[in-house]
XYZ file of C-alpha atoms in Angstrom:
670
model
C -54.750 68.112 40.458
C -55.528 64.505 40.948
C -56.378 62.372 37.313
C -59.564 60.770 37.242
C -58.748 56.828 37.280
C -61.238 56.348 34.281
C -58.707 59.064 32.435
C -55.883 57.309 33.659
C -56.573 53.662 32.242
C -58.203 54.914 29.670
C -53.987 56.966 28.651
C -52.446 53.219 29.226
C -54.597 52.003 26.925
C -53.356 54.271 24.799
C -50.179 54.011 25.170
C -50.463 50.305 24.696
C -51.886 51.093 21.645
C -49.701 53.458 20.053
C -46.393 51.047 20.890
C -48.191 48.135 19.092
C -49.167 50.604 16.193
C -46.049 51.756 16.050
C -44.204 48.154 15.055
C -43.178 47.558 18.900
C -43.437 43.763 20.007
C -41.749 43.406 22.983
C -44.810 45.013 24.813
C -46.321 41.645 24.146
C -42.888 39.544 25.919
C -44.564 41.727 29.172
C -47.932 39.801 29.280
C -46.324 36.563 28.403
C -43.412 35.150 27.057
C -43.294 33.754 23.753
C -40.041 31.165 24.275
C -40.264 28.812 26.925
C -38.138 25.847 28.277
C -38.058 22.237 28.778
C -35.867 19.689 30.146
C -34.933 16.831 28.340
C -33.689 13.685 29.080
C -30.747 12.132 27.465
C -32.054 9.754 25.234
C -33.936 12.514 23.636
C -31.176 14.549 23.407
C -29.017 12.416 21.149
C -32.084 11.035 19.433
C -32.785 15.062 18.154
C -28.998 15.561 17.263
C -28.551 12.290 15.410
C -32.613 11.252 14.172
C -32.540 11.475 10.129
C -34.123 10.081 7.512
C -32.627 6.437 7.790
C -33.247 6.363 11.647
C -36.337 7.177 12.300
C -38.066 8.681 8.887
C -38.502 12.090 9.417
C -35.555 14.984 8.238
C -33.061 15.719 10.989
C -33.041 18.701 12.732
C -30.156 20.210 10.963
C -32.230 19.931 7.850
C -35.094 21.124 9.249
C -33.489 23.906 10.787
C -32.249 24.751 6.990
C -35.632 24.662 5.876
C -36.708 27.095 7.952
C -33.824 29.239 7.705
C -34.316 29.172 3.748
C -37.964 30.493 4.852
C -39.450 27.307 2.456
C -42.415 25.547 3.487
C -41.598 23.041 6.274
C -44.338 21.251 6.311
C -44.116 20.353 2.772
C -40.431 20.458 2.243
C -41.398 16.999 5.456
C -42.691 14.982 3.016
C -40.381 14.100 -0.342
C -40.594 16.843 -2.759
C -38.861 17.848 -5.752
C -39.904 21.788 -5.833
C -38.476 21.908 -2.041
C -35.230 20.432 -2.856
C -34.895 23.047 -6.333
C -36.049 26.138 -4.439
C -33.406 25.423 -1.936
C -30.285 25.689 -3.817
C -31.643 29.561 -5.016
C -32.274 30.591 -1.188
C -29.239 33.489 -0.579
C -27.373 32.805 2.873
C -27.152 29.433 3.308
C -23.986 27.839 3.719
C -21.992 25.075 1.771
C -21.857 22.738 4.384
C -25.988 23.699 4.939
C -26.928 23.416 1.663
C -24.876 20.367 0.152
C -26.282 18.224 3.708
C -29.561 19.240 3.461
C -29.981 18.328 -0.185
C -28.150 15.066 0.050
C -30.692 13.641 2.671
C -33.979 15.410 0.692
C -32.673 13.913 -2.204
C -32.507 10.379 -0.101
C -35.415 11.103 1.269
C -36.953 11.211 -2.182
C -35.138 7.974 -2.922
C -36.584 6.092 -0.312
C -40.230 7.196 -1.272
C -40.008 5.598 -4.965
C -40.436 1.781 -5.073
C -36.967 -0.627 -4.632
C -37.054 -2.602 -8.476
C -36.951 -6.479 -7.370
C -34.540 -8.870 -9.433
C -36.660 -11.228 -11.002
C -39.904 -9.303 -11.126
C -40.821 -6.597 -13.586
C -39.824 -3.317 -13.224
C -41.072 -0.092 -14.342
C -37.863 1.314 -15.883
C -39.268 5.056 -15.104
C -39.423 4.483 -11.556
C -36.024 2.705 -11.693
C -34.131 5.862 -12.707
C -35.863 8.203 -11.157
C -34.393 6.198 -7.631
C -31.037 5.698 -9.339
C -31.074 9.868 -10.270
C -31.889 10.194 -6.442
C -29.559 7.912 -4.865
C -26.462 9.461 -7.081
C -27.672 13.035 -6.291
C -27.793 11.801 -2.598
C -24.278 10.830 -2.892
C -22.928 13.639 -4.801
C -24.291 15.939 -2.666
C -22.611 13.932 0.525
C -19.524 14.000 -0.944
C -19.728 17.832 -2.166
C -20.121 18.256 1.809
C -17.077 15.810 2.344
C -13.846 16.936 -0.464
C -15.741 20.308 -1.683
C -16.820 22.489 1.351
C -14.580 25.492 3.124
C -13.439 22.817 5.956
C -11.828 19.180 5.430
C -13.264 16.310 7.657
C -10.332 16.087 9.317
C -11.857 19.660 10.864
C -15.167 18.173 11.149
C -14.385 14.444 12.732
C -16.392 15.663 15.802
C -19.325 16.466 14.134
C -22.955 14.690 14.160
C -23.504 16.103 10.981
C -20.498 14.650 8.981
C -21.218 11.177 10.613
C -25.116 11.433 9.044
C -23.905 12.525 5.651
C -21.277 9.836 5.579
C -24.073 7.354 6.492
C -25.873 9.126 4.307
C -23.139 8.878 1.012
C -22.499 5.354 2.411
C -26.832 3.682 1.951
C -27.251 5.809 -1.262
C -23.950 3.697 -2.516
C -25.537 0.592 -1.133
C -28.553 0.711 -2.928
C -27.863 2.467 -5.885
C -24.872 -0.603 -6.050
C -27.432 -3.446 -5.614
C -30.255 -2.018 -7.810
C -27.831 -1.812 -10.364
C -26.762 -4.917 -10.371
C -29.858 -6.913 -10.478
C -30.683 -4.357 -13.158
C -27.773 -3.464 -15.981
C -24.809 -5.709 -14.552
C -25.757 -8.814 -14.190
C -26.645 -8.686 -17.463
C -24.014 -6.730 -19.125
C -20.872 -8.455 -16.807
C -17.925 -7.594 -19.499
C -19.648 -3.824 -19.718
C -16.911 -0.505 -17.812
C -19.663 1.738 -19.016
C -23.206 1.801 -18.595
C -25.371 4.766 -19.235
C -28.753 4.948 -17.144
C -30.876 7.031 -15.714
C -29.069 10.210 -17.323
C -25.962 9.566 -16.048
C -22.337 7.776 -16.967
C -20.910 5.065 -15.003
C -17.406 4.301 -15.093
C -16.942 1.018 -13.402
C -13.648 -0.375 -11.659
C -13.663 -4.126 -10.344
C -9.669 -3.836 -10.594
C -9.321 -3.417 -7.125
C -10.754 -6.332 -5.938
C -9.909 -10.173 -7.031
C -13.222 -12.773 -6.728
C -13.228 -16.199 -6.575
C -12.214 -17.950 -9.478
C -10.524 -15.530 -11.494
C -14.563 -14.577 -12.464
C -14.666 -10.914 -13.540
C -18.268 -10.372 -12.222
C -20.261 -12.255 -8.702
C -23.729 -13.507 -9.704
C -25.186 -11.978 -6.467
C -24.723 -8.470 -4.896
C -25.927 -8.082 -0.924
C -25.901 -5.032 0.928
C -23.680 -6.156 4.240
C -25.878 -3.902 6.639
C -29.424 -5.420 5.771
C -27.867 -8.535 6.740
C -28.782 -10.458 10.221
C -27.086 -13.540 11.477
C -27.942 -15.974 13.845
C -25.255 -18.076 16.132
C -22.894 -15.483 14.994
C -21.363 -14.361 18.456
C -20.052 -10.231 16.497
C -19.739 -8.908 13.602
C -16.904 -7.060 13.025
C -16.994 -3.979 11.059
C -14.656 -0.643 10.241
C -16.234 2.649 9.649
C -15.258 4.228 7.060
C -16.401 5.365 3.654
C -17.768 3.296 0.871
C -20.782 0.725 0.875
C -20.129 -2.540 2.565
C -21.104 -5.338 0.302
C -20.817 -8.912 -0.617
C -20.095 -10.767 -3.409
C -21.510 -14.002 -4.121
C -20.363 -16.809 -6.250
C -21.180 -20.342 -6.480
C -19.811 -22.755 -3.958
C -17.841 -25.384 -6.131
C -17.845 -28.011 -3.155
C -21.940 -27.664 -2.732
C -21.691 -27.635 -7.108
C -20.153 -30.595 -7.112
C -22.351 -32.186 -4.294
C -24.813 -31.442 -6.465
C -24.169 -32.775 -10.358
C -25.567 -35.526 -12.001
C -23.111 -37.868 -13.184
C -24.247 -36.400 -16.714
C -23.355 -32.743 -14.991
C -19.666 -33.901 -13.937
C -19.340 -35.465 -17.996
C -20.013 -32.587 -19.918
C -17.596 -30.266 -17.165
C -15.277 -32.936 -18.149
C -13.537 -32.557 -14.889
C -13.604 -32.537 -11.231
C -14.269 -29.982 -8.835
C -11.230 -28.240 -7.858
C -9.500 -29.220 -4.335
C -9.318 -25.592 -3.274
C -11.205 -22.479 -3.794
C -11.410 -19.730 -1.446
C -14.610 -18.579 0.124
C -17.990 -18.230 -2.414
C -18.705 -14.400 -0.877
C -16.252 -12.247 0.043
C -16.334 -9.004 1.514
C -15.119 -5.191 -0.551
C -16.136 -2.177 -0.428
C -17.642 -0.122 -3.302
C -16.973 4.491 -3.608
C -18.958 6.177 -5.700
C -16.386 9.420 -6.895
C -17.487 12.333 -8.886
C -15.277 14.440 -11.347
C -14.475 17.708 -10.592
C -11.826 20.219 -9.923
C -14.120 21.940 -7.340
C -17.921 21.888 -6.260
C -19.490 23.628 -8.989
C -18.132 21.070 -11.865
C -19.311 18.117 -9.625
C -22.005 19.167 -9.188
C -22.422 19.907 -12.956
C -21.116 15.990 -13.849
C -23.413 13.815 -15.049
C -20.141 10.934 -14.179
C -19.884 8.505 -12.152
C -16.253 6.214 -11.025
C -17.546 3.385 -9.314
C -14.332 1.810 -7.546
C -14.419 -1.579 -5.645
C -11.663 -2.250 -2.937
C -10.613 -5.311 -0.837
C -11.007 -4.403 2.732
C -8.543 -7.140 3.352
C -6.092 -5.306 1.392
C -6.397 -1.607 1.382
C -7.687 0.403 5.016
C -7.549 3.993 3.703
C -7.997 5.819 0.497
C -6.969 9.395 -0.502
C -9.651 11.316 -2.288
C -8.851 14.658 -2.425
C -5.217 14.342 -1.206
C -6.918 13.490 2.206
C -6.774 9.984 3.606
C -9.978 8.470 4.514
C -10.977 5.422 6.099
C -12.443 2.809 4.058
C -15.196 1.310 5.602
C -15.590 -2.837 5.542
C -17.296 -5.445 7.528
C -15.338 -8.555 7.724
C -18.380 -10.995 9.272
C -21.124 -10.707 6.587
C -19.465 -12.825 3.877
C -18.559 -15.179 5.948
C -21.659 -15.222 7.808
C -23.408 -15.462 4.335
C -21.666 -18.306 3.192
C -22.034 -20.655 6.384
C -25.894 -19.188 6.642
C -25.880 -20.959 3.281
C -23.746 -23.668 2.638
C -25.702 -26.545 3.924
C -22.603 -28.147 5.726
C -24.787 -29.563 8.936
C -26.461 -31.952 6.325
C -24.237 -32.573 4.585
C -21.376 -33.914 7.390
C -24.178 -36.128 8.518
C -25.230 -37.455 5.127
C -21.244 -37.640 5.032
C -21.025 -39.849 7.591
C -23.148 -42.515 7.300
C -22.228 -42.272 3.259
C -25.273 -41.384 2.127
C -26.016 -39.273 -1.527
C -25.255 -35.409 -1.443
C -22.117 -35.882 0.664
C -18.179 -35.118 0.252
C -16.109 -38.085 -0.636
C -12.197 -35.926 -0.499
C -11.088 -32.882 1.222
C -11.448 -29.422 -0.054
C -10.141 -26.390 1.246
C -11.367 -23.256 1.577
C -9.303 -19.705 1.987
C -11.714 -17.018 3.660
C -9.965 -14.503 1.511
C -8.310 -14.062 -1.897
C -5.023 -15.883 -0.904
C -2.409 -13.450 -0.137
C 1.134 -14.324 -0.012
C 1.810 -11.849 2.563
C 0.319 -12.973 5.395
C 0.630 -16.231 7.156
C -1.882 -19.214 7.384
C -4.016 -20.491 10.046
C -4.879 -23.989 8.937
C -8.240 -25.374 10.924
C -9.242 -28.961 10.799
C -12.434 -29.524 12.504
C -13.656 -33.205 14.069
C -16.156 -36.112 13.811
C -19.817 -34.773 11.890
C -18.375 -31.658 11.563
C -17.638 -29.306 8.884
C -16.329 -25.614 8.906
C -19.252 -24.071 10.646
C -16.879 -25.952 13.504
C -15.081 -22.919 13.913
C -18.194 -20.130 12.969
C -17.129 -18.240 15.651
C -13.054 -18.492 16.263
C -12.641 -17.618 12.726
C -14.820 -15.098 13.098
C -12.718 -13.605 16.155
C -9.585 -14.085 14.109
C -10.927 -11.933 11.460
C -12.311 -9.601 13.460
C -9.083 -8.891 15.034
C -6.911 -6.133 13.229
C -4.025 -6.738 14.284
C -4.353 -10.647 13.455
C -5.974 -10.022 10.173
C -3.261 -7.864 9.050
C -1.154 -11.091 10.007
C -2.588 -14.021 9.179
C -4.945 -15.817 6.582
C -8.062 -18.541 7.479
C -7.849 -21.429 5.324
C -9.987 -24.613 6.078
C -10.497 -28.260 5.600
C -13.887 -30.000 5.029
C -12.782 -33.490 4.627
C -15.192 -37.082 5.123
C -15.525 -37.550 8.182
C -16.455 -41.065 8.102
C -12.802 -42.281 6.580
C -10.176 -43.981 8.390
C -7.996 -41.568 9.823
C -5.243 -42.417 7.544
C -6.501 -41.963 4.293
C -7.363 -38.489 5.677
C -4.194 -37.526 6.697
C -2.700 -38.289 3.991
C -5.344 -36.737 1.480
C -4.922 -33.550 3.439
C -1.168 -33.961 3.628
C -1.408 -33.783 -0.103
C -3.890 -31.144 -0.713
C -2.023 -28.891 1.501
C 1.134 -29.527 -0.122
C -1.020 -29.081 -3.205
C -2.704 -26.048 -2.760
C 0.834 -24.363 -0.895
C 2.422 -25.155 -4.623
C -0.382 -23.915 -6.994
C -0.309 -20.416 -5.219
C 3.457 -20.276 -4.254
C 5.274 -22.337 -6.617
C 8.394 -21.291 -5.225
C 7.615 -21.746 -1.879
C 9.331 -18.665 -0.903
C 6.186 -16.163 0.139
C 5.859 -15.670 4.049
C 2.345 -17.450 3.715
C 4.031 -20.760 3.034
C 6.557 -21.036 6.139
C 5.298 -21.264 9.331
C 1.649 -22.194 9.163
C -0.472 -22.054 12.662
C -2.298 -25.685 12.791
C -5.702 -25.737 14.698
C -6.973 -29.212 14.927
C -10.593 -29.972 16.880
C -11.494 -33.272 17.873
C -10.365 -35.973 15.468
C -8.917 -32.983 13.904
C -6.889 -33.036 16.114
C -5.476 -36.229 15.990
C -5.128 -35.528 12.213
C -3.105 -32.397 12.587
C -0.861 -34.083 15.536
C 0.115 -36.413 12.050
C 0.719 -33.817 10.234
C 3.871 -32.489 12.570
C 4.592 -36.033 13.497
C 7.469 -38.537 12.012
C 6.243 -42.317 11.527
C 9.202 -43.813 10.754
C 8.373 -47.496 10.482
C 6.069 -47.540 13.331
C 2.787 -47.146 11.792
C 3.840 -49.744 9.191
C 4.978 -51.919 11.899
C 1.925 -51.661 13.479
C -0.576 -51.812 10.613
C 1.147 -54.223 8.485
C 3.933 -56.365 10.298
C 1.288 -57.317 12.606
C -0.910 -58.456 10.142
C 0.092 -61.863 7.751
C -0.605 -60.000 3.949
C -0.354 -62.151 1.100
C 3.185 -60.741 -0.732
C 1.236 -60.094 -3.817
C -1.420 -58.513 -2.480
C 0.980 -56.463 0.141
C 2.784 -55.507 -3.160
C -0.266 -54.254 -5.223
C -1.326 -52.399 -1.869
C 1.920 -50.906 -0.811
C 2.224 -48.042 -3.521
C -1.549 -46.679 -2.029
C -0.424 -47.737 1.737
C 3.037 -46.372 1.858
C 1.470 -42.506 1.871
C -0.522 -43.369 4.536
C 1.905 -44.939 7.186
C 5.661 -43.120 6.541
C 5.780 -39.778 6.581
C 7.340 -37.069 7.740
C 6.401 -33.717 9.243
C 5.235 -31.042 7.389
C 7.784 -28.137 7.423
C 5.590 -25.627 6.590
C 3.955 -26.045 10.042
C 5.211 -23.857 12.746
C 3.137 -24.063 15.191
C -0.388 -26.050 16.139
C -3.260 -26.125 18.271
C -4.547 -29.329 19.605
C -7.974 -28.943 20.883
C -9.859 -31.672 22.715
C -7.946 -34.129 21.089
C -8.488 -37.840 21.450
C -4.721 -38.965 20.987
C -4.575 -41.997 22.507
C -7.997 -42.482 21.991
C -11.384 -42.360 23.693
C -13.207 -45.326 25.681
C -16.958 -44.094 24.225
C -15.234 -45.790 20.554
C -15.295 -49.387 22.280
C -18.409 -49.658 23.401
C -21.360 -51.069 22.581
C -22.901 -48.057 21.909
C -19.432 -46.965 20.135
C -19.415 -50.179 17.522
C -23.288 -49.911 17.089
C -22.824 -45.894 15.937
C -19.506 -47.519 14.460
C -21.793 -49.735 12.320
C -24.217 -46.786 10.550
C -21.318 -45.637 8.766
C -20.703 -46.372 5.483
C -17.824 -45.739 3.297
C -18.083 -43.914 -0.020
C -18.466 -46.262 -2.811
C -15.494 -44.178 -5.059
C -13.719 -45.307 -1.909
C -13.974 -48.621 -1.537
C -13.259 -49.266 -5.456
C -9.973 -47.497 -5.354
C -9.499 -48.246 -1.832
C -10.880 -51.293 -0.520
C -7.977 -53.692 -0.087
C -6.569 -50.750 1.714
C -8.987 -50.263 3.916
C -9.236 -53.966 4.764
C -5.479 -54.125 5.414
C -6.154 -51.628 8.206
C -9.056 -54.091 9.602
C -7.043 -57.751 9.742
C -9.057 -59.942 11.857
C -11.356 -58.136 14.512
C -14.204 -60.378 15.074
C -15.961 -57.054 16.539
C -16.557 -55.388 13.224
C -18.943 -56.932 12.436
C -20.121 -58.605 8.705
C -16.545 -57.872 7.466
C -17.378 -54.474 7.355
C -14.357 -51.586 6.179
C -13.272 -50.214 9.451
C -14.148 -46.357 9.384
C -13.024 -43.563 11.337
C -15.221 -44.409 14.553
C -12.969 -47.290 15.114
C -9.713 -45.423 14.462
C -10.742 -43.075 17.819
C -11.155 -45.806 20.021
C -8.037 -46.592 22.422
C -7.268 -49.879 21.750
C -7.115 -48.957 17.846
C -3.498 -50.473 16.368
C -3.209 -47.078 14.536
C -3.568 -44.876 17.271
C -1.873 -46.479 19.451
C 0.819 -46.115 17.183
C 0.127 -42.629 16.348
C 0.255 -41.427 20.025
C 3.639 -42.943 20.208
C 5.270 -41.085 16.803
C 7.625 -38.457 17.595
C 6.612 -34.757 16.728
C 8.459 -31.934 15.071
C 10.815 -30.479 17.444
C 10.444 -27.233 15.463
C 6.705 -27.064 15.887
C 5.518 -25.313 19.155
C 2.689 -27.243 20.610
C -0.102 -25.839 22.339
C -3.323 -27.853 24.397
C -6.492 -27.307 24.737
C -8.098 -29.706 26.637
C -12.185 -29.140 27.983
C -13.808 -31.109 31.678
C -17.150 -31.003 31.745
C -16.931 -29.929 35.791
C -14.558 -28.030 37.957
C -14.706 -31.070 40.317
C -12.427 -33.682 41.509
C -9.045 -34.411 40.070
C -8.241 -33.343 36.407
C -6.017 -36.349 35.530
C -9.630 -38.343 36.181
C -11.827 -35.729 34.021
C -13.392 -35.642 31.041
C -15.315 -33.414 28.289
C -18.075 -36.441 27.551
C -15.996 -38.012 24.996
C -12.588 -37.238 25.097
C -10.281 -38.043 28.706
C -8.323 -35.686 29.895
C -4.931 -38.503 29.683
C -5.976 -38.688 26.011
C -6.300 -35.313 25.132
C -2.883 -34.061 27.113
C 0.414 -33.683 25.333
C 3.513 -33.697 27.149
C 6.431 -31.011 26.110
C 3.404 -28.467 24.927
C 4.493 -24.822 25.528
C 1.099 -24.562 27.478
C -1.909 -26.340 28.090
C -5.671 -24.501 28.994
C -8.330 -26.201 30.610
C -11.487 -25.521 30.143
C -14.924 -26.371 31.859
C -17.157 -27.547 28.721
C -18.507 -30.180 26.552
C -16.262 -31.723 23.823
C -17.248 -28.541 22.131
C -15.126 -26.118 23.493
C -13.611 -24.447 20.806
C -16.261 -22.190 20.185
C -16.299 -21.062 24.349
C -15.208 -17.847 24.547
C -12.381 -18.729 26.952
C -11.091 -21.068 23.878
C -11.065 -18.388 21.716
C -9.532 -15.963 23.693
C -6.907 -18.506 24.126
C -6.284 -19.243 20.286
C -6.025 -15.783 19.914
C -3.505 -15.540 22.806
C -1.432 -18.113 21.167
C -1.603 -16.032 17.381
C -0.868 -12.834 19.025
C 2.535 -15.033 21.154
C 2.627 -16.532 17.551
C 2.903 -12.897 15.799
C 5.231 -11.071 18.325
C 7.934 -14.103 17.230
C 8.480 -15.207 20.770
C 10.855 -18.490 20.422
C 10.849 -19.819 23.866
C 10.657 -23.483 22.993
C 10.559 -24.330 27.163
C 7.293 -26.319 27.820
C 5.390 -24.382 30.442
C 4.001 -26.006 33.292
C 0.367 -26.495 32.157
C -2.771 -24.153 32.658
C -4.183 -26.552 35.280
C -6.786 -23.932 37.093
C -10.332 -24.646 35.230
C -11.845 -21.710 33.526
C -15.377 -21.667 33.652
C -17.222 -20.974 30.868
C -20.832 -19.229 30.841
C -22.090 -20.812 28.159
C -20.857 -24.995 28.924
């Protein structure tokens, strides 16, 4: 018997309603699926996996998932919420790794929502303490995730989540450290124990040595927040800890800006050498406890500072952990604040607030085990001439482990003879100060690098003068015996010397060993006429400098000779210097620039220095680069310097001169 259609329809609807009433939801999927699929681009996938509160301003996908699994209100927890933070630990079934990583991000979200105290401006104590509390908690929960959960950091090495948690820890430590310094430590520099926001902070600075042996910097800046123009690369080491820059006053800048009354109050001149006033350091927060429960219950933090040049790993809970580091930020900050560009020009022209004697900068706290790369800049220049060269050396891990960079900053208006004598004495005195016995590796096999006029000075530092310079400057002039006897003690160190025994290798870059034609032209003489020597020099060495002058009809007004006069190809001092024998134990290298790859190499020049003047017979290598005179900053020159240093580091002893690399290497930036 066939059922009526209406009866069949009624039975079907009744059966469906019965299934739903009995709790079956699957029937609904037959009429419309509740799970849909869409494709994502690689960029969307990476953004979803790695985006977090620091990169997008929103909670990470993993934290949002943990909130959903815990049954909490996702919309409420998407905003900073103490209630959400307090509720999450009470939920059962959430694994320790999920819980601790989510809590770290939630506390960081809360801290980011609070105002950041600004140094020098009124601070709301309650708000500042709440922010510190949130940062401490973010760092603590990250610390527990990394070191007190079932798996070790090594077992999670390839997981994005561990990278996120490490970044939250590093940022929380960085933000807490800078706030603490601005609001507490700066005003109590001797304190090793600080009570703040309900926490006890124990400060350990034994792992670093600040410039000048001071206990505390004057300013602490987050390295990751600094951006630079003019610095081609930022060299870092990924790892654990906050990357900071500790800033002290620059003694040279302070001395230049000081008034005579200030000098009188100090009772002494500024030191002749100093460490770079803005070294990098890495800060760690450690939370005491034998297990996760003890760490989560403590209200104590051990803040320890570390020198990233000395330490590259730290041991935490028995596990070696790479120490984060930034090797460029402190260097870039020093140069950016130095005012070297204007100061070096004032010095050349003999204006106020220039420098009057050489100063030696150590780019890091002195290390007796690292050999020295000693850099000497050229005319009207400063340590800024080496900005990318020094940065590339410090950014090369192998070179950084074996070398330390020293830079000479000297008054480029003074005659070359005076500068070479002063720089020679400066280097000898600095080495004697840091290594009185002269036995440390740093006191041997120094690599000397000089650009332009600095290259001429570098050559003199590894030359034997004999009587050649004395004869050229003194014997060729009729100086009265009484006058000669009076100036001899000051004149002889400039004209009679032997190679610095501490130097083992020298690199000359665009160095006018035989002078230049430009310096002797009408334009060169006009520029030379603008140069003024400082009054303090003329008071002490005026008669000595006049001995160099002799009878030069081209020098108007009887003015004293200066560095530009010395660079003329016809200058007696430079002509005699070019003939001096070089130390047979020093390995020599040349980097020469030419403006164009066209034409014969022997007839080329870099706009200032001709090839014939820059070429050095007997050099182990000669690299010719298409560039202007500031060739030291080009990529091919930096690569060549690094090659030489790696060769030097490997201890090669071949002293056979190589055939010059005459093919020009084009520099895209030239």
